Short mmCIF file of C-alpha atoms in Angstrom, two decimals:
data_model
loop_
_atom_site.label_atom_id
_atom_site.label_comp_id
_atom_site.label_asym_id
_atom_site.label_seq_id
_atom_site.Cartn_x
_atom_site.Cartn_y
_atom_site.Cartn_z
CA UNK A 72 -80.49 35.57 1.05
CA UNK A 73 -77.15 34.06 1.34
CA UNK A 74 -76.73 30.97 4.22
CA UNK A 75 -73.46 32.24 5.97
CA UNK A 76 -71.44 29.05 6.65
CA UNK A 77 -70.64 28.31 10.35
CA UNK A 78 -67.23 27.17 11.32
CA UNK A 79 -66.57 25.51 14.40
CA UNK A 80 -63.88 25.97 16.47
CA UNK A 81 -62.79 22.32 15.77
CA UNK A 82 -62.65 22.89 12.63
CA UNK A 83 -61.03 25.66 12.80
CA UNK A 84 -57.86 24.55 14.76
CA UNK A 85 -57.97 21.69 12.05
CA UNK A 86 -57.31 24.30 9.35
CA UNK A 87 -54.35 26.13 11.41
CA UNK A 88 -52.65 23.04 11.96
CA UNK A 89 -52.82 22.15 7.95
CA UNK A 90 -51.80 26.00 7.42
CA UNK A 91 -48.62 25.29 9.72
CA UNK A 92 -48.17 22.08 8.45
CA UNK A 93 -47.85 23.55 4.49
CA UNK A 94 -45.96 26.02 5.88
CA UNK A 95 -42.90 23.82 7.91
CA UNK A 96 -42.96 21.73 4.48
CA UNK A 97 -42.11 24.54 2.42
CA UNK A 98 -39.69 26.10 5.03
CA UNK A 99 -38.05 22.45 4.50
CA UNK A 100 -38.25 22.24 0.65
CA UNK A 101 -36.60 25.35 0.80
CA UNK A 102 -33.33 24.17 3.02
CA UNK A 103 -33.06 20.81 1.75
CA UNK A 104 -32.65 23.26 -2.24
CA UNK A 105 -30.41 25.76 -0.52
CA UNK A 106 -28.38 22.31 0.88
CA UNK A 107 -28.08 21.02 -1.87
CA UNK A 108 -27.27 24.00 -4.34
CA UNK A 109 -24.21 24.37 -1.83
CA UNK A 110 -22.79 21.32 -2.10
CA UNK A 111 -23.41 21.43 -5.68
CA UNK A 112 -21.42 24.68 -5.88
CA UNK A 113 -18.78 23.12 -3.36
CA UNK A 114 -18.39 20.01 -5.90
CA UNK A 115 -18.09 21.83 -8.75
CA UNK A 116 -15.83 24.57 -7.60
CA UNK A 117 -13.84 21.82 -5.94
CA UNK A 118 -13.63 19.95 -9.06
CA UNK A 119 -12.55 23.02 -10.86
CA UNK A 120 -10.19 24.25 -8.34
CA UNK A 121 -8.45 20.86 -7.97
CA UNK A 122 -4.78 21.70 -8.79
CA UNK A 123 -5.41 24.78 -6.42
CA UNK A 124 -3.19 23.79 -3.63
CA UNK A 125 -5.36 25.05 -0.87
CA UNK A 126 -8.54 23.17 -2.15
CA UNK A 127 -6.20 20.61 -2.57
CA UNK A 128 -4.74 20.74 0.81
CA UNK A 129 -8.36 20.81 2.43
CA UNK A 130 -8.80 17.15 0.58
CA UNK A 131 -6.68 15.91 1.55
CA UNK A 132 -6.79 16.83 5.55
CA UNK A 133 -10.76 15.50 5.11
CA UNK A 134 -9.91 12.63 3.71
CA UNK A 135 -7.28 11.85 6.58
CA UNK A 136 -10.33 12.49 8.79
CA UNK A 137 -12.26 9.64 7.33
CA UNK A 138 -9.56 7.25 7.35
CA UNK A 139 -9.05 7.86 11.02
CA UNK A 140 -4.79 8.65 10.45
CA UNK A 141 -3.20 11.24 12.04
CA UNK A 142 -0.01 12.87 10.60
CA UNK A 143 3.15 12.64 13.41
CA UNK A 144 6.89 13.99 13.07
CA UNK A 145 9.73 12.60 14.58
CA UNK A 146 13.41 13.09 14.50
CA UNK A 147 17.04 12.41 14.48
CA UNK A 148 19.73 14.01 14.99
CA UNK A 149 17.98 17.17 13.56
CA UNK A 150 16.58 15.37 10.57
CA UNK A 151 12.96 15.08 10.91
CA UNK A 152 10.52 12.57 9.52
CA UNK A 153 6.92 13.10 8.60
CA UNK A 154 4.16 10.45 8.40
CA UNK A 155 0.96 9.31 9.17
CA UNK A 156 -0.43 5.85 10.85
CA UNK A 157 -3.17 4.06 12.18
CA UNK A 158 -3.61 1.23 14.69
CA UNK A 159 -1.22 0.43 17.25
CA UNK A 160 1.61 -2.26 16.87
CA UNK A 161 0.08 -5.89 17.79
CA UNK A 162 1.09 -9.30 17.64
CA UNK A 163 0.31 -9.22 13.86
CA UNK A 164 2.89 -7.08 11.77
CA UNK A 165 3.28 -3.79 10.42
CA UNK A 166 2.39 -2.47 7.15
CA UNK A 167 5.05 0.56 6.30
CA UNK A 168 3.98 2.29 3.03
CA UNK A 169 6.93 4.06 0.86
CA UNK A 170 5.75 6.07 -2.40
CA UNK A 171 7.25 7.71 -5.56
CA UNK A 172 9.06 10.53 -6.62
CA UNK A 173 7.72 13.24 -6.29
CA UNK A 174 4.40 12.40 -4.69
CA UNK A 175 3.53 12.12 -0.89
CA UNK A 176 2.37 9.92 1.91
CA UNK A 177 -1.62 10.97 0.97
CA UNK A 178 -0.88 9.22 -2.48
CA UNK A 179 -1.71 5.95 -0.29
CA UNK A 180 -5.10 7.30 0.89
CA UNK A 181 -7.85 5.79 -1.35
CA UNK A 182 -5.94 2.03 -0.36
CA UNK A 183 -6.13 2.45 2.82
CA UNK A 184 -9.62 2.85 3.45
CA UNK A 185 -9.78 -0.67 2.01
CA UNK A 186 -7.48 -1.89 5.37
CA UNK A 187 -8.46 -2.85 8.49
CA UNK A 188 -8.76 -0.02 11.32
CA UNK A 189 -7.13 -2.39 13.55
CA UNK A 190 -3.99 -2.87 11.61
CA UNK A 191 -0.98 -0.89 12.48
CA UNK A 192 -0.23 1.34 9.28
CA UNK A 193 2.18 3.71 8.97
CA UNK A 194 2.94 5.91 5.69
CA UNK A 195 5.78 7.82 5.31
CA UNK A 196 6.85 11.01 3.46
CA UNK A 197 10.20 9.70 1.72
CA UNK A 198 13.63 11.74 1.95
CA UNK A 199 13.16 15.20 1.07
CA UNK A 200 9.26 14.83 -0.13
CA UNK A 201 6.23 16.61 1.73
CA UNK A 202 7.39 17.55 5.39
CA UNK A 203 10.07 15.05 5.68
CA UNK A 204 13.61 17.30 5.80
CA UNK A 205 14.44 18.79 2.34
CA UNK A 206 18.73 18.70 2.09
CA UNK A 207 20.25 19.60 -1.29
CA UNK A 208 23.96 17.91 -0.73
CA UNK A 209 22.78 15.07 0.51
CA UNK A 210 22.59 11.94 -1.48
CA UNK A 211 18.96 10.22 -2.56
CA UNK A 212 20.47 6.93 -4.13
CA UNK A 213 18.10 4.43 -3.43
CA UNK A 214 21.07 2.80 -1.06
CA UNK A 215 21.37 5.96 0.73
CA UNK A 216 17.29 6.74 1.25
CA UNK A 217 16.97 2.59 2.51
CA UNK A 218 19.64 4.32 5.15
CA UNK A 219 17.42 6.81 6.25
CA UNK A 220 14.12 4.91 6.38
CA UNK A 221 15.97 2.69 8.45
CA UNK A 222 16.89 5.52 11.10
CA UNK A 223 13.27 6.11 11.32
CA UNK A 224 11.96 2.66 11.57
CA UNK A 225 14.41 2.74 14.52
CA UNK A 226 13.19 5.82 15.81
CA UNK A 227 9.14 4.64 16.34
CA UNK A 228 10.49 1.66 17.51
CA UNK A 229 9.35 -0.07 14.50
CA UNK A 230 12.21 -2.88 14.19
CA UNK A 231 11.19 -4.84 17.09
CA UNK A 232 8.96 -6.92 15.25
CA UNK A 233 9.87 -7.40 10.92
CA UNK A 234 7.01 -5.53 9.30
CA UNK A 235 5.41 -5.79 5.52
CA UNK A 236 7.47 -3.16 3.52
CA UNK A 237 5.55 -1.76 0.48
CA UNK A 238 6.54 0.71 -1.83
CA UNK A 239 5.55 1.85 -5.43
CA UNK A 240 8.13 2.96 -8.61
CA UNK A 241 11.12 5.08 -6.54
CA UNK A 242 9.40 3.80 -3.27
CA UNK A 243 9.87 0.50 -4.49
CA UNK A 244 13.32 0.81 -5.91
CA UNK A 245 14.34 1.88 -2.21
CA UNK A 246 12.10 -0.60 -0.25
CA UNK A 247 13.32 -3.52 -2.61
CA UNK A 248 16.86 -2.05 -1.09
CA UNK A 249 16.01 -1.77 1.99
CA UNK A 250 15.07 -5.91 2.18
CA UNK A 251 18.04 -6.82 0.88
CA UNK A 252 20.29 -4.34 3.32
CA UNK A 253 17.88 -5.05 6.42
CA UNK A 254 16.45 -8.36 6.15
CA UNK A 255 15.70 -9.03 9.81
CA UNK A 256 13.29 -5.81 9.40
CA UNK A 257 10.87 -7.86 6.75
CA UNK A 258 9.18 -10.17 6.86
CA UNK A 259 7.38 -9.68 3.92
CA UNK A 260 7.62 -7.19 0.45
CA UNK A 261 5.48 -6.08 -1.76
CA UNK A 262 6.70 -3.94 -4.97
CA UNK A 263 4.48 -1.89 -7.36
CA UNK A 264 5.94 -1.16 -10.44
CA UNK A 265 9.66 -0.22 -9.15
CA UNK A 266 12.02 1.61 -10.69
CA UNK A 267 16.00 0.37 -10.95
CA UNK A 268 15.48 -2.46 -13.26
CA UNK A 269 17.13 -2.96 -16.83
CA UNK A 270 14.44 -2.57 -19.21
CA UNK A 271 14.66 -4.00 -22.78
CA UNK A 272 13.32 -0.79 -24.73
CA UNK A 273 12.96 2.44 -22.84
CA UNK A 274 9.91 3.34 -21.38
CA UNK A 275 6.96 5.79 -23.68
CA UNK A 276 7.87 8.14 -21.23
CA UNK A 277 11.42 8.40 -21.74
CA UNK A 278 10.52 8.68 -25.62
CA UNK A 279 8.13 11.17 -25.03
CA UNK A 280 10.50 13.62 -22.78
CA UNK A 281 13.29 13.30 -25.72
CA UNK A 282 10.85 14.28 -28.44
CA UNK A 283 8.76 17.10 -26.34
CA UNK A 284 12.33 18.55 -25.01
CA UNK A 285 10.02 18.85 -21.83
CA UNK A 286 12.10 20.12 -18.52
CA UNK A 287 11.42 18.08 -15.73
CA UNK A 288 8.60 20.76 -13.76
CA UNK A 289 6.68 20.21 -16.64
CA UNK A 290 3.23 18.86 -15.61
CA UNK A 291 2.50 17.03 -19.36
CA UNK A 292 4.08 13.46 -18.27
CA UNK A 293 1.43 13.13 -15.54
CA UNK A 294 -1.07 12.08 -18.04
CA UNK A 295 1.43 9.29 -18.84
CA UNK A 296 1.11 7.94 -15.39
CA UNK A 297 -2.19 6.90 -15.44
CA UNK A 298 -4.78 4.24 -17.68
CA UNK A 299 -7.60 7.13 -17.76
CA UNK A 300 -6.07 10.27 -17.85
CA UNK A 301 -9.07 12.36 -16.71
CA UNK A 302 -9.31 16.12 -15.24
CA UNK A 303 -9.73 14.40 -11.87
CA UNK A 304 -7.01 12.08 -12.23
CA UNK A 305 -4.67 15.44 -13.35
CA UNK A 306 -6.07 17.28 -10.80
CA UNK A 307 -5.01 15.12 -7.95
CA UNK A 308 -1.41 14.11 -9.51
CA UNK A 309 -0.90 18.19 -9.58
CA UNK A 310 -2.10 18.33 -5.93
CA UNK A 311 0.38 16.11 -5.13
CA UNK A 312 2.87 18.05 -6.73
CA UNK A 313 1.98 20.91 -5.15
CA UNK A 314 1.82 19.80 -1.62
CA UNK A 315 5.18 18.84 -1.98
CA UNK A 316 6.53 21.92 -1.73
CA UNK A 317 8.10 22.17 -5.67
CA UNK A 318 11.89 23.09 -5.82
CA UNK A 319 13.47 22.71 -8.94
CA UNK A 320 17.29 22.15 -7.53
CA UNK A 321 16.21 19.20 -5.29
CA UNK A 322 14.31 17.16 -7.97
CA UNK A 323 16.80 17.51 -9.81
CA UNK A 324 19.42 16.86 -7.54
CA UNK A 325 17.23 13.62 -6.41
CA UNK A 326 16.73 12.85 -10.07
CA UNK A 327 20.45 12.44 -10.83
CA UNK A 328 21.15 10.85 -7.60
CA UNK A 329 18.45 7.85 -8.58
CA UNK A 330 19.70 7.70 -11.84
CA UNK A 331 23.86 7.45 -11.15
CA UNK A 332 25.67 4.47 -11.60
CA UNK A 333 25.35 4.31 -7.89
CA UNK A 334 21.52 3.21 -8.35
CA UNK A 335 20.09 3.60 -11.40
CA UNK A 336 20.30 -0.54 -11.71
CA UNK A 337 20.76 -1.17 -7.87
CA UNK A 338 17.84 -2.96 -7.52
CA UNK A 339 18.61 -5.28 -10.80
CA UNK A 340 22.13 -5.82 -9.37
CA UNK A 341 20.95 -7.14 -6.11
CA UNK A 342 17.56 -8.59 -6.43
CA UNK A 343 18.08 -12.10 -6.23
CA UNK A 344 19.97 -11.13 -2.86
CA UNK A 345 15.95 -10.64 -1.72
CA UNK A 346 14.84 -13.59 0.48
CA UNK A 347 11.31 -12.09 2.22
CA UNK A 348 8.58 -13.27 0.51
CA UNK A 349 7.87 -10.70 -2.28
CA UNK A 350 4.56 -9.88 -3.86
CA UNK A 351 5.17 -7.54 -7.43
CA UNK A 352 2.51 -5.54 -8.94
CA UNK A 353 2.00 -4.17 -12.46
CA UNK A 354 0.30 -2.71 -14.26
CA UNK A 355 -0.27 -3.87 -17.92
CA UNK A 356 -0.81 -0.51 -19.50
CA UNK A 357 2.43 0.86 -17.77
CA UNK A 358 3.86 3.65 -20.09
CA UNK A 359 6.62 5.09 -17.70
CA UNK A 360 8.08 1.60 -16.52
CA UNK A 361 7.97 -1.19 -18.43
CA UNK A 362 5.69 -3.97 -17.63
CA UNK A 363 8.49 -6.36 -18.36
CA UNK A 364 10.06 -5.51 -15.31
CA UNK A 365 7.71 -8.08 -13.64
CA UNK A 366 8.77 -11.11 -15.28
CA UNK A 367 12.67 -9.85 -14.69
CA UNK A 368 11.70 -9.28 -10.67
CA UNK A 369 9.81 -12.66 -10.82
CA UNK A 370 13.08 -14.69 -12.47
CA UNK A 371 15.86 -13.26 -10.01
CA UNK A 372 13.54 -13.60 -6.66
CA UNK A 373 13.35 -16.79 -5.25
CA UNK A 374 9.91 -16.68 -3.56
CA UNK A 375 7.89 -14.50 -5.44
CA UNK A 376 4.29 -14.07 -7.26
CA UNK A 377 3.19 -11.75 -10.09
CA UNK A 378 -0.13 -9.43 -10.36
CA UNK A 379 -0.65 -7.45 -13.91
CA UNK A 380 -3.15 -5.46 -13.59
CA UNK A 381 -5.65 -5.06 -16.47
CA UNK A 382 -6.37 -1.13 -18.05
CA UNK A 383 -4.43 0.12 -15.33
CA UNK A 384 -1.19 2.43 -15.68
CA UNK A 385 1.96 3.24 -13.39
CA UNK A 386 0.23 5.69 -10.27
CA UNK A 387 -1.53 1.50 -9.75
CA UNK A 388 -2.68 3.24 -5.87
CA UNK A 389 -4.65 5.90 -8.07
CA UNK A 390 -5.90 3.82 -11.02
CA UNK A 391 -6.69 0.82 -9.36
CA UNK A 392 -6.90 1.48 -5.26
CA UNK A 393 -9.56 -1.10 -3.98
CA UNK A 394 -7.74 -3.91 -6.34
CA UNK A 395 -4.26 -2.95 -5.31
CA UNK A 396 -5.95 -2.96 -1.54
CA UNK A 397 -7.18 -6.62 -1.83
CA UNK A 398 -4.12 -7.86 -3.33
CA UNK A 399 -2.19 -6.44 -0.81
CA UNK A 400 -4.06 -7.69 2.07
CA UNK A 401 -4.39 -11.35 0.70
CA UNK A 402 -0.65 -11.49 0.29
CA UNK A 403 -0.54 -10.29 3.78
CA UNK A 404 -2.47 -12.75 4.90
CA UNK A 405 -1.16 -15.55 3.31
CA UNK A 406 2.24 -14.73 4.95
CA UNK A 407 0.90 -12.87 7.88
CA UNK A 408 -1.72 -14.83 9.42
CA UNK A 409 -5.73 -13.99 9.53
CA UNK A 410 -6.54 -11.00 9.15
CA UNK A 411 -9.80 -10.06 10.63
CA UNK A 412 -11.26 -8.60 7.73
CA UNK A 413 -13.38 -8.83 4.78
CA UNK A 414 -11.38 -8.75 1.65
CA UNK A 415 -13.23 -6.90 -0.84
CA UNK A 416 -14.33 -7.56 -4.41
#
């Protein structure tokens, strides 16, 4: 005969409890696979998607939610202005960001995670770019935008204290502008690859339009702008043209205006007129502006200092963010004050 095996009840809750316990750790293999398959199907779809302005548009309002800004709109006289800041104005001074043709204020995102929460940081969209009022007759030379900037500086009560202006190519044309036309505002400058210069030999770029015949919409300079010109890196430069709400008559328009004998050379004409102390950025592998135009910056401004940036191109906030970050903020804080921050490596 066969013994029949006796189970206590002991042992028997024993063996329920293992039962339950195999079964909550499959019940959690399977979530933490069905977690992770979607937000490998979100990255890739994302990363495929990328020029798509929506996707593009959903980046970018995440990535404001991380760097704790929030997007504001004032105006005047019917003109409105669109940025976004973060801090509130202290005894130190104000960083106010300016960037390029074409682009947006989110072009300055990946920097300023770098930067202080405590710092007061504002970013604007410049004349007629993102949501900052769009007018077709009305003038964009770089004398005329400095103008503008300064209504709104005015308006969020920004000119009661001189702030740290910094701008990048057009940005920096008009911020290097706006120094010399309000230099009470300043107190300090920093300029990242501007445009208005004299060059000595025209830019790749320039080459590379003449040859190509390319129209100006044409997406196929972007790769120009930057050192690696990856899918990512093209994704995000046509997100930026995207969000910007593309209009063929006003880039042009704004085009022409930057380039008249009005501006074209208005920052060469006047930069030795700069007296803030000025910080210039470049970087070496530069193909739209020449990297020359640091030394010619460096010659005509009294108080100046020179970064070039190794295997980086002109877009220097997209190619190089957490070295254009530290850079800034030591120069800030070599004018500035302390800073109570680390400054990263």
């Amino acid at each position: 005969m066969s013994e029949r095996i006796k189970v206590r009840p002991g042992d028997k809750e024993e063996l329920q409890q293992a039962e339950m316990e195999l079964c909550l750790h499959r019940i959690f293999k399977r979530t933490l696979t069905f977690i992770l398959s979607v937000l490998i199907f979100t990255f890739l779809t994302m990363y495929h998607l990328g020029p798509s302005l929506k996707i593009f548009q959903i980046m970018m309002w995440y990535k404001r939610q991380k760097r704790g800004v929030k997007v504001k709109y004032v105006e005047h006289e019917g003109y409105r202005f669109c940025y976004f800041s973060r801090g509130q104005p202290g005894l130190q001074p104000s960083i106010l960001m300016l960037h390029g043709f074409s682009f947006n204020k989110d072009v300055w995102l990946n920097a300023i995670k770098l930067f202080p929460k405590g710092l007061h940081l504002v970013c604007l969209d410049m004349p007629g770019h993102g949501e900052t009022t769009r007018l077709l007759g009305e003038s964009y030379t770089a004398a005329t935008q400095a103008q503008r900037i300064h209504q709104f500086v005015k308006c969020i009560d920004m000119d009661r204290k001189p702030f740290h202006l910094v701008g990048t190519s057009t940005g920096g044309m008009v911020a290097g502008l706006y120094a010399i036309l309000y230099p009470s505002d300043v107190c300090c400058l920093s300029l990242l690859c501007p445009a208005g210069l004299r060059y000595p030999k025209a830019s790749d770029l320039v080459k590379y339009l003449k040859k190509q015949k390319r129209s100006m919409q044409s997406h196929n300079f972007l790769k120009h702008g930057v050192y690696h010109s990856s899918r990512t890196n093209l994704q995000h430069l046509k997100g930026y043209l995207a969000a910007s709400r593309p209009d063929k008559a006003f880039y042009i328009n704004y085009f022409l205006d930057l380039s008249s004998a009005k501006s074209k050379y208005s920052l060469h004409d006047n930069m030795s007129k700069i007296r803030a102390p000025t910080q210039i950025i470049w970087g070496k592998d530069d193909k739209v502006l020449d990297p020359s135009g640091a030394d010619i910056l460096a010659n005509a401004v009294v108080n100046s200092q020179v970064h070039m940036l190794e295997k980086c191109g002109h877009f220097i906030v997209l190619d190089r963010p957490r070295k254009s970050a530290k850079l800034l903020l030591q120069f800030y804080h070599s004018v500035c004050g302390n800073v109570d921050s680390k400054i990263w490596t």
